[in-house]
Structure formats: C-alpha cells, structure tokens
CSV table of N, CA and C in Angstrom, one decimal:
chain,number,residue,atom,x,y,z
A,1,MET,N,69.8,87.8,95.5
A,1,MET,CA,69.6,86.6,95.4
A,1,MET,C,69.6,85.9,94.1
A,2,ILE,N,70.7,85.6,93.4
A,2,ILE,CA,71.2,85.4,91.9
A,2,ILE,C,69.9,84.6,91.8
A,3,LYS,N,69.6,85.1,90.1
A,3,LYS,CA,68.6,83.8,90.1
A,3,LYS,C,69.0,82.6,89.0
A,4,ILE,N,68.1,81.4,89.2
A,4,ILE,CA,69.0,80.6,88.2
A,4,ILE,C,69.1,81.1,86.8
A,5,GLU,N,68.3,81.8,86.2
A,5,GLU,CA,68.4,82.9,84.6
A,5,GLU,C,70.0,82.8,84.3
A,6,GLU,N,70.3,84.1,85.6
A,6,GLU,CA,71.7,84.7,85.8
A,6,GLU,C,72.6,83.3,85.7
A,7,ILE,N,72.3,82.4,86.4
A,7,ILE,CA,73.6,81.5,86.3
A,7,ILE,C,74.2,80.9,85.0
A,8,GLU,N,72.5,80.3,84.7
A,8,GLU,CA,72.6,79.4,83.5
A,8,GLU,C,72.9,80.6,82.2
A,9,LYS,N,73.0,81.8,82.4
A,9,LYS,CA,73.8,82.6,81.6
A,9,LYS,C,74.9,82.9,81.2
A,10,LEU,N,76.0,83.3,82.7
A,10,LEU,CA,77.5,82.9,83.4
A,10,LEU,C,77.5,81.7,82.5
A,11,ALA,N,77.0,80.9,83.0
A,11,ALA,CA,77.6,79.3,81.8
A,11,ALA,C,77.4,79.3,80.6
A,12,GLU,N,76.8,79.8,80.0
A,12,GLU,CA,76.2,80.2,78.6
A,12,GLU,C,77.8,80.6,78.1
A,13,LEU,N,78.1,82.0,78.7
A,13,LEU,CA,79.5,82.8,78.4
A,13,LEU,C,80.3,82.2,78.5
A,14,ALA,N,80.5,81.4,79.3
A,14,ALA,CA,81.6,80.6,79.7
A,14,ALA,C,82.1,78.8,79.2
A,15,ARG,N,80.8,79.0,78.7
A,15,ARG,CA,80.8,78.0,77.5
A,15,ARG,C,80.6,76.2,78.4
A,16,ILE,N,80.0,76.5,79.5
A,16,ILE,CA,80.1,75.3,80.0
A,16,ILE,C,79.0,75.0,81.0
A,17,SER,N,78.7,73.3,80.7
A,17,SER,CA,77.8,72.8,81.2
A,17,SER,C,77.3,72.8,82.3
A,18,LEU,N,76.6,73.0,83.4
A,18,LEU,CA,75.6,72.6,84.1
A,18,LEU,C,74.6,71.8,84.8
A,19,THR,N,74.7,70.7,85.5
A,19,THR,CA,73.6,70.2,85.9
A,19,THR,C,72.3,70.8,86.8
A,20,GLU,N,71.4,70.5,87.2
A,20,GLU,CA,70.3,71.1,87.7
A,20,GLU,C,71.1,71.2,89.6
A,21,ASP,N,72.2,70.6,90.2
A,21,ASP,CA,72.5,70.3,91.4
A,21,ASP,C,73.4,71.4,91.7
A,22,GLU,N,74.1,71.6,90.5
A,22,GLU,CA,75.5,72.5,90.5
A,22,GLU,C,75.2,74.2,90.2
A,23,LYS,N,74.0,74.3,89.2
A,23,LYS,CA,73.6,75.5,89.4
A,23,LYS,C,72.9,76.3,90.3
A,24,ALA,N,72.1,74.9,91.3
A,24,ALA,CA,71.7,75.3,92.7
A,24,ALA,C,73.0,75.6,93.2
A,25,GLY,N,73.7,74.9,93.5
A,25,GLY,CA,75.4,75.0,94.4
A,25,GLY,C,75.9,75.8,94.2
A,26,LEU,N,76.2,76.8,92.6
A,26,LEU,CA,76.5,78.1,93.1
A,26,LEU,C,75.5,79.0,92.9
A,27,GLN,N,74.3,78.8,93.0
A,27,GLN,CA,73.6,79.6,93.5
A,27,GLN,C,73.7,80.0,94.9
A,28,LYS,N,74.2,78.9,95.2
A,28,LYS,CA,74.2,79.5,97.6
A,28,LYS,C,75.4,79.8,97.3
A,29,ASP,N,76.4,79.1,96.8
A,29,ASP,CA,78.1,79.3,96.6
A,29,ASP,C,78.2,82.0,96.3
A,30,ILE,N,77.1,82.0,94.9
A,30,ILE,CA,77.2,83.6,94.6
A,30,ILE,C,76.3,84.2,95.6
A,31,ASP,N,75.4,83.8,96.0
A,31,ASP,CA,74.4,84.5,97.3
A,31,ASP,C,75.6,84.6,98.1
A,32,GLY,N,76.2,84.2,98.5
A,32,GLY,CA,77.2,84.1,99.8
A,32,GLY,C,78.1,84.5,99.3
A,33,VAL,N,78.6,84.8,98.2
A,33,VAL,CA,79.9,85.7,98.1
A,33,VAL,C,79.0,87.2,97.8
A,34,LEU,N,77.8,87.5,97.4
A,34,LEU,CA,78.2,88.9,97.2
A,34,LEU,C,77.4,89.3,98.8
A,35,LEU,N,76.5,88.6,99.9
A,35,LEU,CA,77.2,88.8,101.5
A,35,LEU,C,77.6,89.7,101.8
A,36,TYR,N,79.2,88.7,101.2
A,36,TYR,CA,80.1,89.4,101.9
A,36,TYR,C,80.3,90.5,101.2
A,37,VAL,N,80.8,90.6,100.3
A,37,VAL,CA,81.3,91.6,99.3
A,37,VAL,C,80.4,92.7,99.9
A,38,GLY,N,78.7,92.9,100.1
A,38,GLY,CA,78.5,93.6,101.0
A,38,GLY,C,78.9,94.1,102.0
A,39,GLN,N,79.0,93.4,103.1
A,39,GLN,CA,79.7,93.9,104.6
A,39,GLN,C,80.7,94.1,104.1
A,40,ILE,N,81.8,93.7,103.2
A,40,ILE,CA,83.1,94.9,103.2
A,40,ILE,C,83.1,96.1,102.0
A,41,LYS,N,81.8,96.3,101.4
A,41,LYS,CA,81.5,97.8,101.2
A,41,LYS,C,81.5,98.4,102.1
A,42,ASN,N,79.9,97.6,102.7
A,42,ASN,CA,79.7,98.7,104.1
A,42,ASN,C,80.6,99.1,104.9
A,43,LEU,N,81.6,98.4,105.6
A,43,LEU,CA,82.5,98.0,106.7
A,43,LEU,C,83.7,99.4,105.9
A,44,LYS,N,84.3,99.6,104.7
A,44,LYS,CA,84.7,100.4,104.3
A,44,LYS,C,84.0,101.6,104.6
A,45,ALA,N,83.1,102.1,104.2
A,45,ALA,CA,82.2,103.5,104.3
A,45,ALA,C,82.5,104.2,105.4
A,46,GLU,N,81.9,103.2,106.4
A,46,GLU,CA,82.3,103.1,107.8
A,46,GLU,C,83.3,103.1,108.6
A,47,MET,N,84.5,103.1,107.6
A,47,MET,CA,86.0,103.2,108.4
A,47,MET,C,86.7,104.2,107.1
A,48,ALA,N,85.9,105.1,106.6
A,48,ALA,CA,87.0,106.1,105.7
A,48,ALA,C,87.0,107.5,106.5
A,49,ASP,N,86.9,107.2,107.3
A,49,ASP,CA,88.1,108.6,108.6
A,49,ASP,C,89.2,108.0,109.3
A,50,VAL,N,89.3,106.6,109.5
A,50,VAL,CA,90.5,106.2,110.0
A,50,VAL,C,91.6,106.5,109.4
A,51,SER,N,92.7,107.3,110.0
A,51,SER,CA,93.8,107.1,109.6
A,51,SER,C,94.8,106.3,109.2
A,52,PRO,N,95.6,106.1,108.2
A,52,PRO,CA,96.9,104.8,107.8
A,52,PRO,C,97.2,105.1,109.4
A,53,VAL,N,97.7,103.6,110.2
A,53,VAL,CA,98.6,103.4,111.0
A,53,VAL,C,100.4,102.8,110.5
A,54,THR,N,100.3,103.2,108.7
A,54,THR,CA,101.9,102.3,109.0
A,54,THR,C,102.0,103.5,107.8
A,55,GLU,N,103.6,104.0,108.0
A,55,GLU,CA,104.2,104.2,106.5
A,55,GLU,C,105.7,103.9,106.5
A,56,ASN,N,106.0,104.6,105.2
A,56,ASN,CA,107.3,103.8,104.4
A,56,ASN,C,108.3,104.3,105.3
A,57,VAL,N,109.0,104.0,105.4
A,57,VAL,CA,110.9,104.1,106.3
A,57,VAL,C,111.4,103.7,105.1
A,58,MET,N,112.0,105.3,104.2
A,58,MET,CA,113.0,105.2,103.5
A,58,MET,C,114.3,105.5,103.7
A,59,ARG,N,115.3,104.8,103.4
A,59,ARG,CA,117.1,105.0,103.4
A,59,ARG,C,117.1,105.8,102.5
A,60,THR,N,118.3,107.0,102.7
A,60,THR,CA,118.8,107.5,101.4
A,60,THR,C,119.9,106.8,101.2
A,61,ASP,N,119.2,107.4,100.0
A,61,ASP,CA,120.9,106.5,98.7
A,61,ASP,C,122.3,107.4,99.6
A,62,GLU,N,123.0,106.4,99.0
A,62,GLU,CA,123.9,106.9,99.3
A,62,GLU,C,124.9,105.9,98.0
A,63,VAL,N,125.7,106.5,97.1
A,63,VAL,CA,126.9,106.3,96.1
A,63,VAL,C,127.5,105.4,97.6
A,64,LEU,N,127.8,104.0,96.9
A,64,LEU,CA,129.1,103.9,97.7
A,64,LEU,C,130.4,103.6,96.8
A,65,ASN,N,130.3,103.6,95.1
A,65,ASN,CA,131.4,103.3,94.3
A,65,ASN,C,131.7,104.7,93.9
A,66,ALA,N,132.4,104.6,93.3
A,66,ALA,CA,133.3,106.0,92.3
A,66,ALA,C,132.3,105.4,90.7
A,67,SER,N,131.8,106.7,90.3
A,67,SER,CA,131.3,106.3,88.6
A,67,SER,C,132.1,105.9,88.0
A,68,GLY,N,132.0,104.4,87.6
A,68,GLY,CA,132.8,103.6,86.3
A,68,GLY,C,134.4,103.1,87.4
A,69,GLU,N,134.1,103.2,88.7
A,69,GLU,CA,135.4,102.2,88.8
A,69,GLU,C,135.5,101.0,88.7
A,70,TYR,N,134.3,99.7,88.6
A,70,TYR,CA,134.8,99.1,88.5
A,70,TYR,C,134.6,98.6,86.9
A,71,THR,N,134.2,98.7,86.5
A,71,THR,CA,134.0,99.2,84.7
A,71,THR,C,135.1,98.6,83.9
A,72,GLU,N,136.3,98.9,84.0
A,72,GLU,CA,137.1,98.5,83.3
A,72,GLU,C,137.2,96.8,83.9
A,73,LYS,N,137.5,96.2,84.8
A,73,LYS,CA,137.4,94.8,85.2
A,73,LYS,C,136.3,94.7,85.1
A,74,LEU,N,134.7,95.0,84.9
A,74,LEU,CA,134.1,94.0,84.4
A,74,LEU,C,133.8,93.7,83.0
A,75,ILE,N,134.7,94.7,82.5
A,75,ILE,CA,134.9,94.5,80.8
A,75,ILE,C,135.9,93.7,80.6
A,76,LYS,N,136.9,93.4,81.0
A,76,LYS,CA,138.0,92.7,81.2
A,76,LYS,C,137.8,91.4,80.9
A,77,ALA,N,136.7,90.9,82.4
A,77,ALA,CA,136.7,89.9,82.5
A,77,ALA,C,135.1,88.8,81.8
A,78,ALA,N,134.8,89.7,80.2
A,78,ALA,CA,133.1,89.6,80.1
A,78,ALA,C,134.0,88.2,78.6
A,79,PRO,N,133.5,87.5,78.3
A,79,PRO,CA,134.2,87.0,77.4
A,79,PRO,C,134.5,87.9,75.9
A,80,LYS,N,133.2,88.9,75.7
A,80,LYS,CA,133.8,89.5,74.2
A,80,LYS,C,133.7,91.0,74.6
A,81,SER,N,134.0,91.7,74.4
A,81,SER,CA,133.6,93.3,74.3
A,81,SER,C,133.7,94.2,73.5
A,82,GLU,N,133.5,95.4,73.2
A,82,GLU,CA,133.5,96.0,72.1
A,82,GLU,C,133.0,97.5,72.0
A,83,ASN,N,134.4,98.1,71.8
A,83,ASN,CA,134.2,99.8,72.2
A,83,ASN,C,133.5,99.8,73.8
A,84,GLY,N,133.8,99.5,74.9
A,84,GLY,CA,133.5,99.6,76.4
A,84,GLY,C,132.2,99.2,76.9
A,85,PHE,N,131.9,98.3,76.0
A,85,PHE,CA,131.1,97.7,75.9
A,85,PHE,C,130.8,95.5,76.0
A,86,VAL,N,129.5,95.3,77.0
A,86,VAL,CA,129.7,93.6,77.2
A,86,VAL,C,129.8,93.4,75.6
A,87,LYS,N,129.5,92.4,74.9
A,87,LYS,CA,129.7,91.3,73.5
A,87,LYS,C,128.9,90.5,73.5
A,88,VAL,N,127.1,90.6,73.7
A,88,VAL,CA,127.1,89.0,73.4
A,88,VAL,C,126.0,88.6,72.7
A,89,LYS,N,125.9,87.5,72.7
A,89,LYS,CA,125.0,86.6,71.4
A,89,LYS,C,123.6,86.9,71.1
A,90,LYS,N,123.5,87.4,70.0
A,90,LYS,CA,122.2,87.6,69.5
A,90,LYS,C,121.2,86.4,70.1
A,91,ILE,N,120.1,86.9,70.5
A,91,ILE,CA,118.8,86.1,70.7
A,91,ILE,C,117.7,86.1,70.1
A,92,LEU,N,117.6,87.0,69.4
A,92,LEU,CA,116.1,87.4,69.1
A,92,LEU,C,116.5,87.0,67.0
C-alpha cells in the first residue's frame, strides 16, 4: 500500500497541490494499479514457456519496373530540374 507521504512527495515533484480527499482517492487508485501490475507480473512468469501462436508472413520482393524506367518522365513533369534531379525551393 502506498503511503500518503509518498503521494505528497509525488505531488511535490509534479508541482501540483492536492486536497486531503484527492490524496485519499489517489492512494486508492495507485494501490489498484500496483495490484493489477503485480497480477500481470505473476501471469507473465507463469506463461514463460508458452510459444507464440503467430508469425510474420512476408512476401518476396519483386522488381516490377526496370530501374530508371520512369525517371525521365518524372523529371520532365517537374516544374524545375537540374542535372537529372528535381529542383525544389529551399525551405530552411
């Protein structure tokens, strides 16, 4: 169980002020969260031997277009180009 003093220290670190009711509410909420995390921690330890039931399905890479097939068309379609590159306005 988290102590009120610890909640006050957390509030001080967060630079927030809490009423006594808020401190009590936070104490209850944080205790619930810590209990839940403890349950998850125990569950993971019990399930350490379970193998995964999913796996990645990867497709093979296929080259659909010849290298540079559309380069000339794209450069001609650009408003400005220079030395085989699209020229854009400087932004920095």
